[in-house]
Amino acid sequence: MKPSLHFRPLRPAVAADGATTLDLLITVSAPALSPERQARPRQPLNLALVIDRSGSMSGSKLSYARKAARFLVGELSERDRLAIVTFDDEVEVLVPSQPVRDPQVFIRAINTIHSGDCTALFDGWLAGAMQVANHLDAAAMNRVLLLSDGQANEGLTNSAEIAAKVAGLTSKGISTSAFGLGDGFDEDLMGAMAGAGDGTLAQIESPAQLADLYASELEGLVRTFGKKVSLGIRAKRDVQLLDVINDCELTAAGNWQLPNLRHGQELNVAARFLLPPWQPNREIVSVRLAWQQPGSQERHSFVEHLTLPVMAAADLNGMEPDLAVIELFELLLANRERSLAIEELDRGNLRAARAHLEAIDQRLSLLPQTEAIQKERLLLEEKKTLLDQDRNLSRKRMRRESLRSSMSVWEPDTDTSKGSL
Amino acid sequence: MAQPPTSSVSADSGASLVSYGLEELLATAGERLGEEITPRTVRLYATEGLIDRPGKDGRRAVYGQRHLLQLLLVRSLARRGLSLSAIAPLVVCSDQDLQEQWQQLDDGTSASSPPDARTEALAYLQGIQDSTAQSTAQATDHPSALLPLLGSVLSSRSASLRASRTGSRSSASSSRWHRFSLAPGVELHLSESASIPPPGSRREAWLQRLIDRLREQLDQQD
């Protein structure tokens, strides 16, 4: 079973007698889960649930966190391992990693979680990671699930440093998902951790959503087709890669890092190239998809090459552009525009932040008003309103939406954590 | 036409067992990198000292594993936006260092898999822990109240035991307990002032042994 790479240019040709700006949609599709695979037992999970129990978590948040943790335990079997770690200013391994043979062992421990002091977020993550690492199983999905409502204010707190350490662990086979709860967490840190962790980012405004989130996370882990997915985009000679609209992290080898790929899922990457006058049958770009299947150390990859018919520029410009390509480009650009709005917001320039949102809404208003475009415009409208009413919440949501271009972002209104990528 | 690999390579070319003609080198590197490499690029890098001079087999230039690694590294780093002058110092090192650098850079595309993923992951985390906890860890030798209960498990290791993170709390005033569920109805409570290994792989290993040992006891009672 192999994923596929599909190219969809804005117009199905390039110019022979002039330069072409080529907008290319690259679609990565994972094969659907086959019935026989579905019937087989899923691969085991090796998880550590790391729960913030700092003072700010007290009350309903912690009560929901306990409830959701109990739910998670109920979903696991004795083939799975789970560790439960809590942290405030200190870290406590509540239940060391062990097979989920008797859920009551975990549930009793979960019921003892009470709130404490500050937030040693990094140390908590580290302890959870240790639990998973101790039983690292190449045949399992090994992941740390970090739940926090706060900012790291004890121990290592620098977001870039933390992300670098999380990325290091990802390369050793343990991924990290980061779940921010409420209105006090550091959305940049959580985004950076989930991105570096090759995991899921979730921002939960109501703790009541936690159980749904855990269910989706488990579903995602079980349905993972490929992890450490990367896309190498190599422009051939004389071709210039102008932009990749998805603001993905680059891997060390200079490839675009995509989120985990689930069975049946499609990821879209939008790239813009500049070509000089072109000759027929000449390759324009090669794209290399690489991934690792869960339960295997082996890295798979394949390369697809793009050639396009060549015609006179005048004829080319007369061709109808592919509206689906325009739509996806604009949606990805809208995510990027949110990052720019956040930058302005951080500078205290509310007006400029709003201008970014308005500019993209203006562009979206010119497109056919499909369901996706309408939904996007509603989201933008909401952010504009929030900018005045609740700047913090507005920033959090914009950050979450901006990251949809490059990582798995859990969206509460859908049943999977599939991003708009 | 690519030449077949030759087995005779002079030692001073820096190459190991494998040797390539120019075209093979280009093809191998191109495949690993997912991009075309031209002979001009290789010549440029050789002139700039980024790749060692090739060996000679008659009039034919011969490249080895070291050249391949250098080429892979230079291209990967250049693609990340490093200038050639910044790259230059990184590629004059031992073959092993080159290999390690490339493995770190390459997002796992090399065929070799890590010897033991668990060991590597643990060593990695231990490294982080050592660097962040250095200032807080403290050696203690005093036996804890647990000693009689734990018997040889603890006493055999007590010389190397360390106190858990003292942090802002003094151990004397601590009323904090770590709880570990061992089996239904059986919990282990450890006071923070108990002498157990610091959080991390050593403590985990220690606890695991302890748990196994206690489980044995419990099982025997059945």
XYZ file of C-alpha atoms in Angstrom:
643
model
C 0.000 0.000 0.000
C 1.526 3.236 -1.149
C 0.367 6.810 -0.870
C 0.057 8.782 -4.081
C 1.272 12.166 -5.229
C -0.969 14.142 -7.506
C -0.138 17.403 -9.315
C -2.818 19.939 -10.119
C -1.625 23.095 -11.865
C -3.696 26.275 -11.983
C -3.646 25.982 -15.788
C -2.701 22.692 -17.445
C 0.232 24.066 -19.460
C 3.187 26.455 -19.421
C 4.243 29.125 -21.907
C 6.718 28.517 -24.722
C 7.294 32.174 -25.508
C 7.365 33.884 -22.139
C 7.818 33.374 -18.436
C 5.163 31.393 -16.540
C 4.213 31.711 -12.913
C 3.103 28.190 -12.175
C 0.742 27.633 -9.254
C 0.869 23.957 -8.435
C -1.205 22.043 -5.950
C 0.555 18.905 -4.736
C -1.843 16.430 -3.172
C -0.600 13.587 -1.032
C -3.228 10.865 -0.595
C -2.940 7.977 1.797
C -4.686 4.755 0.834
C -7.893 3.978 2.691
C -7.721 1.383 5.400
C -8.413 -1.937 3.695
C -11.151 -4.149 5.153
C -8.658 -6.864 6.079
C -6.434 -4.328 7.826
C -9.480 -3.008 9.630
C -10.319 -6.486 10.867
C -6.830 -7.018 12.206
C -6.131 -5.780 15.728
C -4.629 -2.299 15.709
C -0.996 -1.773 16.564
C -0.321 -1.327 20.266
C 0.005 2.133 21.758
C 2.697 3.206 24.161
C 1.483 6.457 25.714
C 2.271 8.781 28.549
C -0.456 11.159 29.623
C 1.125 14.223 31.177
C -1.338 16.359 33.100
C -0.808 19.853 34.404
C -2.126 20.113 37.941
C -0.820 23.601 38.687
C -3.009 25.903 40.735
C -4.818 27.316 37.735
C -6.106 23.859 36.829
C -8.072 23.561 40.057
C -11.817 23.163 39.926
C -13.683 22.119 36.824
C -10.612 21.933 34.557
C -8.920 19.327 36.658
C -12.166 17.531 37.212
C -12.624 17.249 33.456
C -8.980 16.299 33.014
C -9.534 13.409 35.409
C -12.716 12.419 33.664
C -11.036 12.468 30.250
C -8.074 10.507 31.561
C -10.459 7.860 32.866
C -12.068 7.769 29.452
C -8.655 7.283 27.832
C -7.894 4.383 30.155
C -11.200 2.769 29.222
C -10.285 2.884 25.547
C -6.971 1.084 25.972
C -6.382 -2.630 26.229
C -3.758 -4.806 27.827
C -1.759 -4.653 24.613
C -1.280 -0.940 25.244
C 0.949 0.739 27.769
C 0.066 3.895 29.619
C 1.913 6.050 32.109
C 0.327 8.926 33.953
C 2.469 11.861 34.970
C 1.349 15.034 36.691
C 3.272 18.202 37.234
C 3.053 21.519 39.000
C 6.377 22.873 40.175
C 7.355 19.263 40.710
C 6.827 16.213 38.619
C 5.151 13.092 39.846
C 4.959 9.795 38.033
C 1.526 8.800 39.209
C 1.505 5.486 37.387
C 4.745 4.256 35.810
C 4.315 2.917 32.320
C 2.558 -0.439 32.373
C 0.125 -2.468 30.279
C -3.494 -1.479 30.815
C -4.521 -4.814 32.285
C -6.593 -3.470 35.123
C -8.093 -0.074 34.360
C -8.902 0.384 38.041
C -5.204 0.772 38.856
C -5.086 3.814 36.624
C -8.480 5.151 37.581
C -7.710 5.104 41.280
C -4.482 6.967 40.625
C -6.240 9.491 38.408
C -8.761 10.189 41.154
C -5.934 11.289 43.442
C -4.831 14.139 41.170
C -5.178 17.453 42.975
C -3.964 20.864 42.057
C -0.614 22.227 43.197
C 1.606 25.216 42.401
C 3.539 26.462 39.358
C 3.984 24.901 35.979
C 7.113 22.852 35.348
C 5.806 22.026 31.909
C 9.069 20.916 30.388
C 9.973 18.651 33.301
C 6.521 17.116 33.085
C 6.984 16.425 29.410
C 10.425 15.004 30.107
C 9.104 12.607 32.750
C 6.342 11.456 30.403
C 8.861 11.000 27.621
C 11.025 8.896 29.920
C 8.070 6.649 30.655
C 7.433 6.093 26.981
C 11.140 5.724 26.187
C 11.582 3.054 28.835
C 9.214 0.865 26.894
C 9.816 2.240 23.431
C 8.429 -0.306 21.039
C 9.182 0.027 17.365
C 5.993 -1.885 16.598
C 3.831 0.522 18.590
C 2.841 4.163 18.282
C 4.914 5.840 20.965
C 3.582 9.206 22.055
C 3.487 11.702 24.888
C 0.170 13.503 25.379
C 0.717 16.771 27.203
C -2.220 18.632 28.701
C -1.636 22.080 30.168
C -3.540 25.253 30.831
C -0.539 27.332 31.712
C 2.683 28.874 30.581
C 5.921 27.129 31.405
C 7.215 29.155 34.344
C 9.384 26.638 36.160
C 12.410 24.821 34.772
C 13.156 25.198 31.078
C 10.733 27.804 29.708
C 12.172 28.994 26.389
C 9.789 27.877 23.693
C 12.404 27.402 20.945
C 14.653 25.390 23.251
C 11.776 23.196 24.341
C 10.706 22.633 20.746
C 14.254 21.670 19.781
C 14.331 19.059 22.510
C 10.924 17.738 21.506
C 12.113 17.506 17.887
C 15.136 15.531 19.038
C 12.862 13.007 20.686
C 10.683 12.776 17.596
C 13.757 11.706 15.651
C 14.236 8.931 18.211
C 10.768 7.541 17.559
C 8.585 9.196 20.213
C 6.081 11.797 19.119
C 4.403 14.480 21.210
C 0.925 15.982 21.088
C 0.229 19.223 22.923
C -3.185 20.124 24.258
C -3.779 23.629 25.579
C -6.764 24.116 27.830
C -8.625 27.292 28.712
C -7.405 30.829 28.086
C -4.075 30.897 29.903
C -1.850 28.523 27.995
C 0.972 29.583 25.711
C -0.372 28.901 22.233
C 2.979 29.513 20.569
C 4.699 27.013 22.850
C 2.003 24.378 22.441
C 2.044 24.845 18.657
C 5.818 24.582 18.571
C 5.787 21.434 20.685
C 3.128 19.662 18.632
C 4.862 20.707 15.409
C 8.273 19.559 16.578
C 6.630 16.496 18.101
C 5.019 15.316 14.863
C 1.806 15.154 16.885
C -1.510 16.927 17.274
C -2.105 20.463 18.454
C -5.368 21.064 20.251
C -6.700 24.163 21.874
C -9.625 23.406 24.071
C -11.659 26.257 25.369
C -14.004 24.104 27.383
C -12.669 21.183 29.398
C -15.843 19.333 28.445
C -14.266 18.805 25.016
C -11.391 16.781 26.443
C -13.021 13.383 26.067
C -13.802 14.105 22.405
C -10.235 15.198 21.894
C -8.786 12.032 23.431
C -11.137 9.906 21.368
C -9.989 11.682 18.225
C -6.343 11.395 19.228
C -6.677 7.651 19.745
C -8.518 7.295 16.480
C -5.734 9.252 14.802
C -3.006 7.136 16.349
C -4.731 3.979 15.278
C -5.374 5.189 11.749
C -1.913 6.582 11.130
C -0.590 5.530 7.780
C 2.641 7.499 7.785
C 4.633 9.452 10.329
C 7.601 11.768 9.861
C 6.155 12.587 6.468
C 8.275 14.905 4.379
C 8.006 16.396 0.949
C 11.090 17.282 -1.059
C 10.314 19.818 -3.753
C 13.150 20.159 -6.244
C 12.824 22.679 -9.013
C 14.719 21.587 -12.121
C 17.358 23.777 -13.669
C 16.177 27.293 -14.629
C 13.015 26.865 -12.569
C 12.661 28.980 -9.485
C 10.637 27.878 -6.488
C 9.055 31.161 -5.439
C 6.974 30.058 -2.497
C 5.456 27.156 -0.645
C 2.287 28.578 0.833
C 2.082 26.029 3.653
C 4.375 27.404 6.317
C 5.796 24.001 7.182
C 8.945 23.503 9.164
C 11.873 22.393 7.051
C 13.550 19.116 7.904
C 17.299 18.992 8.342
C 17.624 17.778 4.776
C 15.723 20.816 3.500
C 12.386 19.110 2.936
C 8.953 20.271 4.013
C 7.748 18.508 7.109
C 4.125 17.407 6.833
C 1.901 16.155 9.613
C 1.129 12.480 10.186
C -0.853 11.025 7.337
C -3.951 9.030 8.203
C -5.485 6.307 6.128
C -7.804 7.857 3.574
C -6.529 11.364 4.267
C -5.372 13.948 1.745
C -2.816 16.658 2.426
C -2.493 19.607 0.083
C 0.664 21.587 -0.411
C 0.617 24.695 -2.586
C 3.787 25.755 -4.384
C 4.507 28.612 -6.771
C 7.231 28.416 -9.414
C 8.659 30.797 -11.969
C 9.649 29.317 -15.339
C 11.442 30.882 -18.273
C 10.049 30.145 -21.774
C 9.791 26.368 -21.717
C 10.387 23.500 -24.115
C 8.046 20.543 -24.526
C 8.769 17.355 -22.568
C 11.173 19.080 -20.258
C 10.749 18.208 -16.586
C 9.768 21.157 -14.415
C 9.958 19.842 -10.911
C 10.457 16.608 -9.048
C 8.701 15.913 -5.782
C 9.858 13.288 -3.353
C 7.539 11.981 -0.680
C 9.131 10.207 2.265
C 7.419 8.638 5.268
C 7.750 6.015 7.903
C 5.059 3.477 8.591
C 4.044 3.046 12.209
C 5.676 -0.020 13.626
C 8.619 0.143 11.265
C 11.961 1.913 11.324
C 12.253 1.741 7.591
C 11.795 4.928 5.663
C 9.893 4.759 2.393
C 10.038 7.243 -0.413
C 9.293 7.772 -4.053
C 9.686 10.569 -6.545
C 7.208 11.973 -9.069
C 8.231 14.256 -11.904
C 6.099 16.959 -13.464
C 6.076 17.838 -17.132
C 3.372 19.987 -18.693
C 2.302 20.742 -22.262
C 3.761 23.892 -23.718
C 1.794 26.554 -25.609
C 1.813 30.232 -26.545
C 1.463 32.557 -23.569
C -1.560 34.232 -25.099
C -3.366 30.885 -25.417
C -2.311 29.870 -21.931
C -3.694 33.022 -20.363
C -6.933 32.479 -22.233
C -7.472 29.143 -20.506
C -9.854 28.908 -17.586
C -7.968 28.529 -14.321
C -8.816 25.580 -12.098
C -11.077 27.039 -9.420
C -10.322 24.270 -6.947
C -6.635 25.210 -7.122
C -7.406 28.879 -6.566
C -9.580 28.033 -3.605
C -6.958 25.935 -1.856
C -4.247 28.522 -2.498
C -6.437 31.240 -1.023
C -7.358 29.158 2.021
C -3.697 28.443 2.725
C -2.865 32.109 2.194
C -5.607 32.952 4.683
C -3.812 30.827 7.273
C -0.588 32.677 6.582
C -2.368 36.013 6.826
C -3.352 35.090 10.387
C 0.320 34.681 11.320
C 0.957 38.159 9.969
C -2.002 39.485 11.955
C -0.544 37.900 15.106
C 2.781 39.623 14.465
C 0.995 42.955 14.263
C -1.014 42.162 17.356
C 2.192 41.420 19.255
C 3.504 44.819 18.193
C 0.338 46.315 19.622
C -0.877 47.320 16.203
C -4.498 46.301 16.335
C -5.418 48.178 13.216
C -2.775 46.470 11.074
C -3.818 43.094 12.466
C -7.379 43.778 11.446
C -6.210 44.957 8.014
C -4.626 41.548 7.367
C -7.879 39.799 8.167
C -9.856 42.223 6.046
C -7.493 41.882 3.108
C -7.880 38.124 2.974
C -11.641 38.321 3.434
C -11.758 40.731 0.527
C -9.944 38.191 -1.656
C -12.166 35.356 -0.524
C -15.248 37.430 -1.319
C -14.269 37.433 -4.995
C -14.275 33.637 -5.244
C -17.288 31.397 -5.787
C -18.849 31.096 -2.347
C -18.418 27.379 -1.793
C -19.035 25.813 1.594
C -15.327 25.915 2.442
C -15.020 29.584 1.546
C -18.129 30.508 3.492
C -16.863 28.656 6.537
C -13.513 30.390 6.270
C -15.110 33.811 6.008
C -17.163 33.122 9.101
C -13.989 32.202 10.968
C -12.347 35.428 9.827
C -15.374 37.469 10.828
C -15.281 35.885 14.251
C -11.595 36.779 14.675
C -12.256 40.366 13.654
C -14.963 40.690 16.282
C -12.804 38.991 18.900
C -9.910 41.373 18.265
C -11.873 44.050 20.101
C -13.593 41.897 22.668
C -10.949 39.397 23.701
C -7.549 39.884 22.220
C -6.071 36.873 23.985
C -8.693 34.461 22.708
C -8.480 35.990 19.269
C -4.726 35.422 19.218
C -5.088 31.833 20.381
C -7.613 31.015 17.712
C -5.643 32.739 14.995
C -2.560 30.776 15.997
C -4.491 27.532 15.869
C -5.954 28.345 12.484
C -2.634 29.510 11.071
C -1.071 26.165 11.965
C -3.677 24.224 10.004
C -1.439 24.657 6.951
C 1.411 22.714 8.412
C 0.345 20.328 11.168
C -2.444 18.202 12.598
C -4.752 20.577 14.375
C -7.724 19.237 16.239
C -10.951 20.979 15.365
C -13.765 20.443 17.797
C -16.539 20.762 15.250
C -15.300 17.858 13.146
C -15.053 14.220 14.087
C -11.408 13.863 13.098
C -8.431 16.103 13.706
C -7.896 16.506 9.999
C -6.575 19.961 9.260
C -7.441 21.956 6.207
C -4.041 21.100 4.759
C 27.864 4.938 -19.043
C 28.539 4.345 -15.397
C 31.639 2.344 -14.676
C 31.288 -0.734 -12.500
C 32.629 -0.243 -8.976
C 36.265 -1.162 -8.638
C 37.635 -2.826 -5.570
C 41.169 -1.480 -5.632
C 41.405 1.901 -4.003
C 44.494 3.563 -2.737
C 44.399 4.220 0.970
C 45.376 7.862 0.658
C 42.233 8.701 -1.284
C 40.459 8.522 2.050
C 37.941 6.132 0.599
C 36.807 2.978 2.296
C 35.903 -0.222 0.474
C 33.446 1.220 -2.012
C 34.576 3.292 -4.928
C 32.671 5.168 -7.561
C 33.336 6.692 -10.910
C 32.108 10.264 -11.299
C 28.816 9.248 -12.881
C 28.084 6.671 -10.215
C 28.856 9.222 -7.554
C 26.443 11.670 -9.166
C 23.745 9.036 -9.519
C 24.098 7.755 -5.951
C 24.153 11.216 -4.424
C 21.331 12.368 -6.681
C 19.149 9.514 -5.597
C 19.849 10.032 -1.907
C 19.223 13.762 -2.159
C 16.331 13.682 -4.588
C 17.971 16.234 -6.880
C 20.202 16.229 -9.906
C 23.890 16.794 -9.278
C 26.031 17.894 -12.174
C 29.716 17.116 -12.729
C 30.304 20.855 -12.582
C 28.998 20.987 -9.027
C 31.381 18.247 -7.953
C 34.326 19.929 -9.670
C 33.427 23.238 -8.022
C 33.252 21.648 -4.585
C 36.563 19.899 -5.146
C 38.195 23.165 -6.190
C 36.776 24.895 -3.114
C 38.142 22.135 -0.907
C 34.691 20.983 0.188
C 35.294 17.535 -1.239
C 38.637 15.784 -1.076
C 40.487 15.389 -4.364
C 39.469 12.140 -6.013
C 41.857 9.217 -6.265
C 43.132 8.074 -9.640
C 42.718 4.809 -11.413
C 44.760 5.360 -14.531
C 43.245 8.490 -16.060
C 39.922 7.955 -14.336
C 38.942 9.832 -11.164
C 37.862 7.507 -8.370
C 35.606 8.559 -5.513
C 34.973 6.765 -2.259
C 32.470 6.704 0.560
C 34.097 9.785 2.068
C 33.582 11.792 -1.107
C 29.968 10.686 -1.234
C 29.370 11.736 2.359
C 31.057 15.066 1.781
C 28.929 15.684 -1.281
C 25.718 14.722 0.528
C 26.564 16.973 3.447
C 27.577 19.950 1.348
C 24.427 19.772 -0.773
C 22.144 19.305 2.228
C 23.705 22.186 4.094
C 23.733 24.398 1.022
C 20.052 23.682 0.526
C 19.440 24.880 4.039
C 20.950 28.186 3.023
C 24.494 27.839 4.382
C 27.203 29.472 2.341
C 30.016 27.301 1.017
C 32.504 29.072 3.254
C 30.348 28.253 6.263
C 30.135 24.638 5.182
C 33.850 24.197 4.528
C 34.929 23.654 8.150
C 32.160 21.077 8.656
C 33.388 18.654 6.041
C 37.036 18.395 7.054
C 36.662 15.744 9.718
C 36.885 12.016 10.172
C 34.770 9.653 8.103
C 32.843 8.743 11.213
C 32.030 12.362 12.017
C 30.914 12.857 8.445
C 28.689 9.836 8.720
C 27.177 11.066 11.973
C 26.597 14.559 10.658
C 24.885 13.207 7.607
C 22.685 10.900 9.628
C 21.617 13.786 11.802
C 20.920 15.943 8.795
C 19.162 13.386 6.708
C 15.666 12.895 8.019
C 16.114 9.173 8.209
C 16.585 8.524 4.519
C 19.693 6.463 5.057
C 19.151 2.755 5.024
C 20.827 2.016 8.328
C 18.464 1.864 11.284
C 19.510 2.733 14.807
C 20.967 -0.178 16.746
C 18.512 0.109 19.589
C 15.881 2.788 19.477
C 15.071 2.503 23.158
C 18.644 2.939 24.281
C 19.052 5.914 22.007
C 15.864 7.600 23.161
C 16.723 7.050 26.801
C 20.263 8.286 26.354
C 18.892 11.362 24.632
C 16.441 12.150 27.432
C 19.052 11.383 30.061
C 21.291 13.935 28.399
C 18.561 16.566 28.620
C 17.848 15.694 32.186
C 21.452 15.830 33.238
C 21.864 19.234 31.684
C 18.714 20.699 33.250
C 18.851 19.009 36.642
C 22.566 19.308 37.299
C 22.114 22.193 39.637
C 19.335 20.642 41.664
C 20.522 17.072 42.146
C 22.331 16.345 45.358
C 24.109 13.276 46.549
C 22.971 11.788 49.802
C 24.115 8.661 51.515
C 21.868 8.479 54.511
C 19.682 5.403 54.483
C 15.981 5.999 54.294
C 13.223 4.513 56.371
C 12.420 2.281 53.432
C 15.600 0.304 53.735
C 14.306 -2.468 55.929
C 11.275 -2.936 53.716
C 13.120 -2.975 50.450
C 15.986 -5.075 51.594
C 18.744 -5.788 49.176
C 17.131 -3.951 46.283
C 17.911 -0.680 47.894
C 20.936 -1.471 49.980
C 22.832 -2.935 47.064
C 22.435 0.346 45.242
C 22.348 2.770 48.108
C 25.868 3.962 47.463
C 24.800 5.445 44.157
C 21.371 6.686 45.181
C 20.549 10.324 44.966
C 17.806 12.368 46.477
C 14.941 13.436 44.272
C 14.902 17.068 43.196
C 14.978 19.220 46.260
C 13.770 22.302 44.437
C 12.378 25.004 46.650
C 11.239 22.656 49.372
C 13.544 21.496 52.111
C 13.414 17.789 52.677
C 12.853 18.225 56.404
C 9.603 20.078 56.005
C 8.402 17.997 53.092
C 5.104 16.261 53.445
C 5.015 15.351 49.787
C 4.599 11.737 48.753
C 4.997 9.954 45.474
C 2.344 7.285 45.013
C 2.764 4.324 42.764
C 0.008 1.819 42.158
C 1.536 -1.618 42.006
C -1.510 -3.839 41.832
C -5.184 -3.534 42.590
C -5.390 -2.479 46.193
C -1.628 -2.120 46.602
C 0.096 1.218 46.467
C 3.619 2.242 47.232
C 4.037 5.639 48.858
C 7.475 7.163 48.846
C 8.236 10.281 50.789
C 10.096 12.892 48.847
C 12.850 12.691 51.415
C 13.390 8.997 50.712
C 16.689 8.246 49.030
C 15.736 6.957 45.645
C 17.400 7.523 42.275
C 16.653 10.870 40.604
C 13.735 11.058 38.169
C 14.780 9.498 34.921
C 15.840 6.190 33.559
C 17.670 5.153 36.703
C 14.661 5.763 38.862
C 12.435 3.993 36.358
C 14.703 0.978 36.294
C 14.878 1.020 40.046
C 11.114 1.255 40.404
C 10.565 -1.424 37.838
C 12.768 -3.798 39.753
C 11.005 -2.866 42.933
C 7.617 -3.392 41.379
C 8.621 -6.714 39.895
C 9.930 -7.794 43.240
C 6.814 -6.753 45.114
C 4.617 -8.356 42.467
C 6.496 -11.584 42.957
C 5.713 -11.357 46.646
C 2.063 -10.655 45.934
C 1.793 -13.434 43.401
C 3.275 -15.906 45.827
C 0.483 -15.155 48.255
C -2.188 -16.175 45.749
